């Protein structure tokens, strides 16, 4: 982090006044003010960084409203809502953690920071469920977007056993390894009587546990949600009709006037790259295509539009997820220092700064949620 | 708002837990409200198109709460607040000018699409 | 009030200073000292300058004949792309802020260091990584042929090393952000007690304004390049028309950063010039607050004109009009500065030493560069001039005639401070003369060619343009020799030059109150706050053969305060 403390971290709990004051500062206040302004400016750069994606979003939404109308079928607002609440809760615990640090209550601070980290991991777990489900349906970025994708049965043994997507299994490999690694490290620490280290590693294991909690809750939400919601799933798949086409037909039947406004837009797409796109397009190019779009939007056009939406969706949520992971890393550092008992009311800057970063990540999600999940 | 006791240094303002909890529940309430509007449609017979602006207004209210209390902006230095808000100004400038331009040349893009449809090859 | 011994200790040449207080490569590679980081940055950007300079000379040699076969067309494209990309991202953007700024900024505040020394070092390492990635594009064997602007759709379709290069520029962006953030915080929180905003030297105002741009604009470059990489690897369909995207949108993204970025390049240079003009006229800078606020005005207005790069790109008419109109307003604060410098010179006691020669060259060359910007900002003329050598000449007048000249002037000004040794002024001036005349010979003919229709980025041309191209090539070599001579003069001075005192030029900003070279902690005593343009606050000390603050001088010898004294 930004604050320059040139001093080593000590294991003992005695601190002289000014131990953490870097030599080039006059005192704790100047150091704190510098760090605080520094972190605010960092947040400014973050906002402009995300800003680029918000620009892309706004332009495509206002210039191509049809993109968004057609995309909402594939979104699960309940998973998004769940994650919103998880992040809001983590913001609360983070704020409480900062307060604990300000009062020099290092133990409380550690607990609150750990809860924040667990929430972050839960968030990622839910995200993993969401992403893997989309990949199963062939919902990818624009060029790989595949309208005619048929849902594969899981092939991995874990996938078969738990009836979950193979992609979810692949994503979960890293957290599983981390969990094992952290637990082993914690145990080793215990044996070697490195208490703080052992506790820290235990904390990290609990954090990774949060990921699996998130996956579990996410799967449950998904099952519950799909009954009433427009999300389609293997269980309602008819014969060998591709999932997405199925979802679209359902939608079109519900809302016959749906694609009226698309007829006036010229339909196109060159250089289609998905499996049977080219042949399909040539067959249906004019007469066929129009007849088809009487009940159903032109698949070419649909995969272009929805494809671009999901490009933006993946860019925004992906960049946000990277920030969540970054957040976990810096929060771990705070957890470690809390376990060492380093916070005092004249030295709590790092907790405050990391807290501000964490709230910003929450803040961005507060906007991403309505922008990406609540469109119809 | 902040319980500032005597022996804390001037730059240390712990926020009261009561306030933090209150903010949290307000945030949850607004989230649920947003989802409800999106699922059930806007209240009082407002047109469906209002759902989105309403969602954005709620999001902005939430953002205000997070900034003001979780991020301690309420007690922060004016300069820090100015820096933060200026970023929003520049993002909106970026969005505004670009949107103004791109919305004007969309028909050129549509024309390109039509050209594609009529089979004229566009070199890669 | 101090005695002669203390005076000698404070202002005489020190035995131990920041250059020799610790030894070994590790003491440099892991240093947190802003001065050492500044020097490492200086070495880095100099290497980048020479590398990209060699590319430029190769290009100019190729163009000596109108049907030259020296480079293949493909090689020519790669050569100008790498020249531009390395010059812009690795040399000119970090040059003055990260090298000179790092050396001088904390000292002008009387501070021990920048606010975040480790971030400062990180910035330098990011610079190395980023520059390395840019160059990887060559080593990858495929080169890079998009031009430094990476315009879509070509950058998506070409299979040259776009990904390496964009990643490199992305990393360099963060290096620049770190420097800017550090400077903003340092100026805000680490000023000497009592040093208000209006007691800051104008160099700091300009670095501050630059830092605002670095922090606000550079992240947009970051996301733009990431989106370009995503587009290239995954075809996300945002910029790529083949997938329903909008290639003009890329230009909006790119110029939202890159127009403000041209002010990242020029504002620090203007700051340097404000210092030089005032010190070497020994006259209080004219219109301090106008110069100070014009820096901030340029920084902010600079965000409103990016569309002037897109007049012929299919941008809509309404927006084109708006951008053109605002472009004209940017010229106002720039002109304010020029007039204030001229007014400072008026009736000053001008010392025409090397730094001042560079400063005067700057005023002349920047004047031409800025004025031709107005030709380009005018819609009807730009339709004719866009993508011709006129544009090439315009931006070289501001970037080379402006920034590089100011960098050299600044180096000659602060060199004695940081190395404690004086350079050979005669040879310095010879170098400056060659730089100035070589530069004009190179780029003035390009204005003429451009206005007659010679397009930029072409490997061969109509014989009609032959004489202009030949003059330009000769000029480029003269310019190269001039830079080389200046380089040799400086390096020689750093090791072998005669010792100089703490303040040989009678400058009044705080950094001159340290010894030359400065102590590791910058100041042994805490500096006495004074107005940076009150040169009368410095008096000559015959024992030390240098100028020192009145507060430290021998009271029996201090002359009464007067109007600025002549050398
Ligand atoms: C005094 C105010 C200035 C004005 C009004 C101005 C105006 C312009 C305009 C209108 C163009 C676009 C020309 C075209 O492509 O047709 C342009 C190009 C350019 N300007 Fe300036 N400019 C100014 C100062 C500067 C400064 C200070 C710098 C850099 C230090 C700079 C660097 C550039 C560069 C690099 C380009 C060409 C970019 C490219 O297409 O590769 N300009 N300028
Ligand atoms: Cu420009």
mmCIF file of N, CA and C in Angstrom, chain A residues 266 268-270 304, chain B residues 106-118 120 122, chain C residues 241-245:
data_model
loop_
_atom_site.group_PDB
_atom_site.id
_atom_site.type_symbol
_atom_site.label_atom_id
_atom_site.label_comp_id
_atom_site.label_asym_id
_atom_site.label_seq_id
_atom_site.Cartn_x
_atom_site.Cartn_y
_atom_site.Cartn_z
ATOM 1 N N UNK A 266 -32.035 -3.098 -40.294
ATOM 2 C CA UNK A 266 -31.524 -4.028 -41.300
ATOM 3 C C UNK A 266 -30.876 -5.202 -40.599
ATOM 4 N N UNK A 268 -28.357 -8.446 -40.441
ATOM 5 C CA UNK A 268 -27.089 -8.700 -41.097
ATOM 6 C C UNK A 268 -26.320 -9.647 -40.242
ATOM 7 N N UNK A 269 -25.415 -10.322 -40.694
ATOM 8 C CA UNK A 269 -24.079 -10.286 -40.161
ATOM 9 C C UNK A 269 -23.028 -10.959 -40.964
ATOM 10 N N UNK A 270 -21.952 -10.265 -41.218
ATOM 11 C CA UNK A 270 -20.873 -10.844 -41.997
ATOM 12 C C UNK A 270 -20.063 -11.789 -41.130
ATOM 13 N N UNK A 304 -25.579 -11.292 -32.598
ATOM 14 C CA UNK A 304 -24.761 -10.086 -32.592
ATOM 15 C C UNK A 304 -25.129 -9.216 -31.396
ATOM 16 N N UNK B 106 -25.021 7.011 -36.135
ATOM 17 C CA UNK B 106 -25.548 5.644 -36.172
ATOM 18 C C UNK B 106 -26.106 5.278 -37.531
ATOM 19 N N UNK B 107 -26.691 6.256 -38.245
ATOM 20 C CA UNK B 107 -27.269 5.902 -39.545
ATOM 21 C C UNK B 107 -26.178 5.455 -40.527
ATOM 22 N N UNK B 108 -24.970 5.961 -40.361
ATOM 23 C CA UNK B 108 -23.877 5.486 -41.212
ATOM 24 C C UNK B 108 -23.630 4.009 -40.942
ATOM 25 N N UNK B 109 -23.707 3.658 -39.665
ATOM 26 C CA UNK B 109 -23.476 2.257 -39.307
ATOM 27 C C UNK B 109 -24.597 1.378 -39.858
ATOM 28 N N UNK B 110 -25.829 1.880 -39.739
ATOM 29 C CA UNK B 110 -26.965 1.135 -40.296
ATOM 30 C C UNK B 110 -26.751 0.926 -41.791
ATOM 31 N N UNK B 111 -26.281 1.979 -42.469
ATOM 32 C CA UNK B 111 -26.051 1.883 -43.905
ATOM 33 C C UNK B 111 -25.013 0.802 -44.194
ATOM 34 N N UNK B 112 -24.015 0.755 -43.348
ATOM 35 C CA UNK B 112 -22.979 -0.281 -43.484
ATOM 36 C C UNK B 112 -23.621 -1.658 -43.379
ATOM 37 N N UNK B 113 -24.521 -1.798 -42.414
ATOM 38 C CA UNK B 113 -25.214 -3.073 -42.230
ATOM 39 C C UNK B 113 -25.983 -3.462 -43.484
ATOM 40 N N UNK B 114 -26.703 -2.482 -44.047
ATOM 41 C CA UNK B 114 -27.506 -2.769 -45.235
ATOM 42 C C UNK B 114 -26.595 -3.205 -46.370
ATOM 43 N N UNK B 115 -25.482 -2.513 -46.475
ATOM 44 C CA UNK B 115 -24.521 -2.848 -47.518
ATOM 45 C C UNK B 115 -24.056 -4.295 -47.358
ATOM 46 N N UNK B 116 -23.841 -4.679 -46.123
ATOM 47 C CA UNK B 116 -23.436 -6.053 -45.847
ATOM 48 C C UNK B 116 -24.515 -7.015 -46.300
ATOM 49 N N UNK B 117 -25.750 -6.646 -46.031
ATOM 50 C CA UNK B 117 -26.865 -7.540 -46.315
ATOM 51 C C UNK B 117 -27.039 -7.727 -47.816
ATOM 52 N N UNK B 118 -26.807 -6.634 -48.568
ATOM 53 C CA UNK B 118 -26.983 -6.747 -50.009
ATOM 54 C C UNK B 118 -25.798 -7.433 -50.670
ATOM 55 N N UNK B 120 -22.470 -6.808 -50.720
ATOM 56 C CA UNK B 120 -21.227 -6.176 -51.139
ATOM 57 C C UNK B 120 -20.132 -6.570 -50.160
ATOM 58 N N UNK B 122 -16.988 -6.462 -47.941
ATOM 59 C CA UNK B 122 -16.143 -5.463 -47.286
ATOM 60 C C UNK B 122 -14.817 -6.157 -46.993
ATOM 61 N N UNK C 241 -15.793 -3.599 -36.242
ATOM 62 C CA UNK C 241 -17.003 -3.498 -37.060
ATOM 63 C C UNK C 241 -17.450 -4.860 -37.576
ATOM 64 N N UNK C 242 -16.520 -5.769 -37.759
ATOM 65 C CA UNK C 242 -16.908 -7.088 -38.248
ATOM 66 C C UNK C 242 -17.877 -7.778 -37.303
ATOM 67 N N UNK C 243 -17.783 -7.418 -36.053
ATOM 68 C CA UNK C 243 -18.662 -8.059 -35.063
ATOM 69 C C UNK C 243 -19.718 -7.098 -34.560
ATOM 70 N N UNK C 244 -19.970 -6.043 -35.311
ATOM 71 C CA UNK C 244 -21.018 -5.107 -34.915
ATOM 72 C C UNK C 244 -20.519 -3.971 -34.047
ATOM 73 N N UNK C 245 -19.194 -3.853 -33.881
ATOM 74 C CA UNK C 245 -18.661 -2.786 -33.037
ATOM 75 C C UNK C 245 -18.433 -1.499 -33.806
#
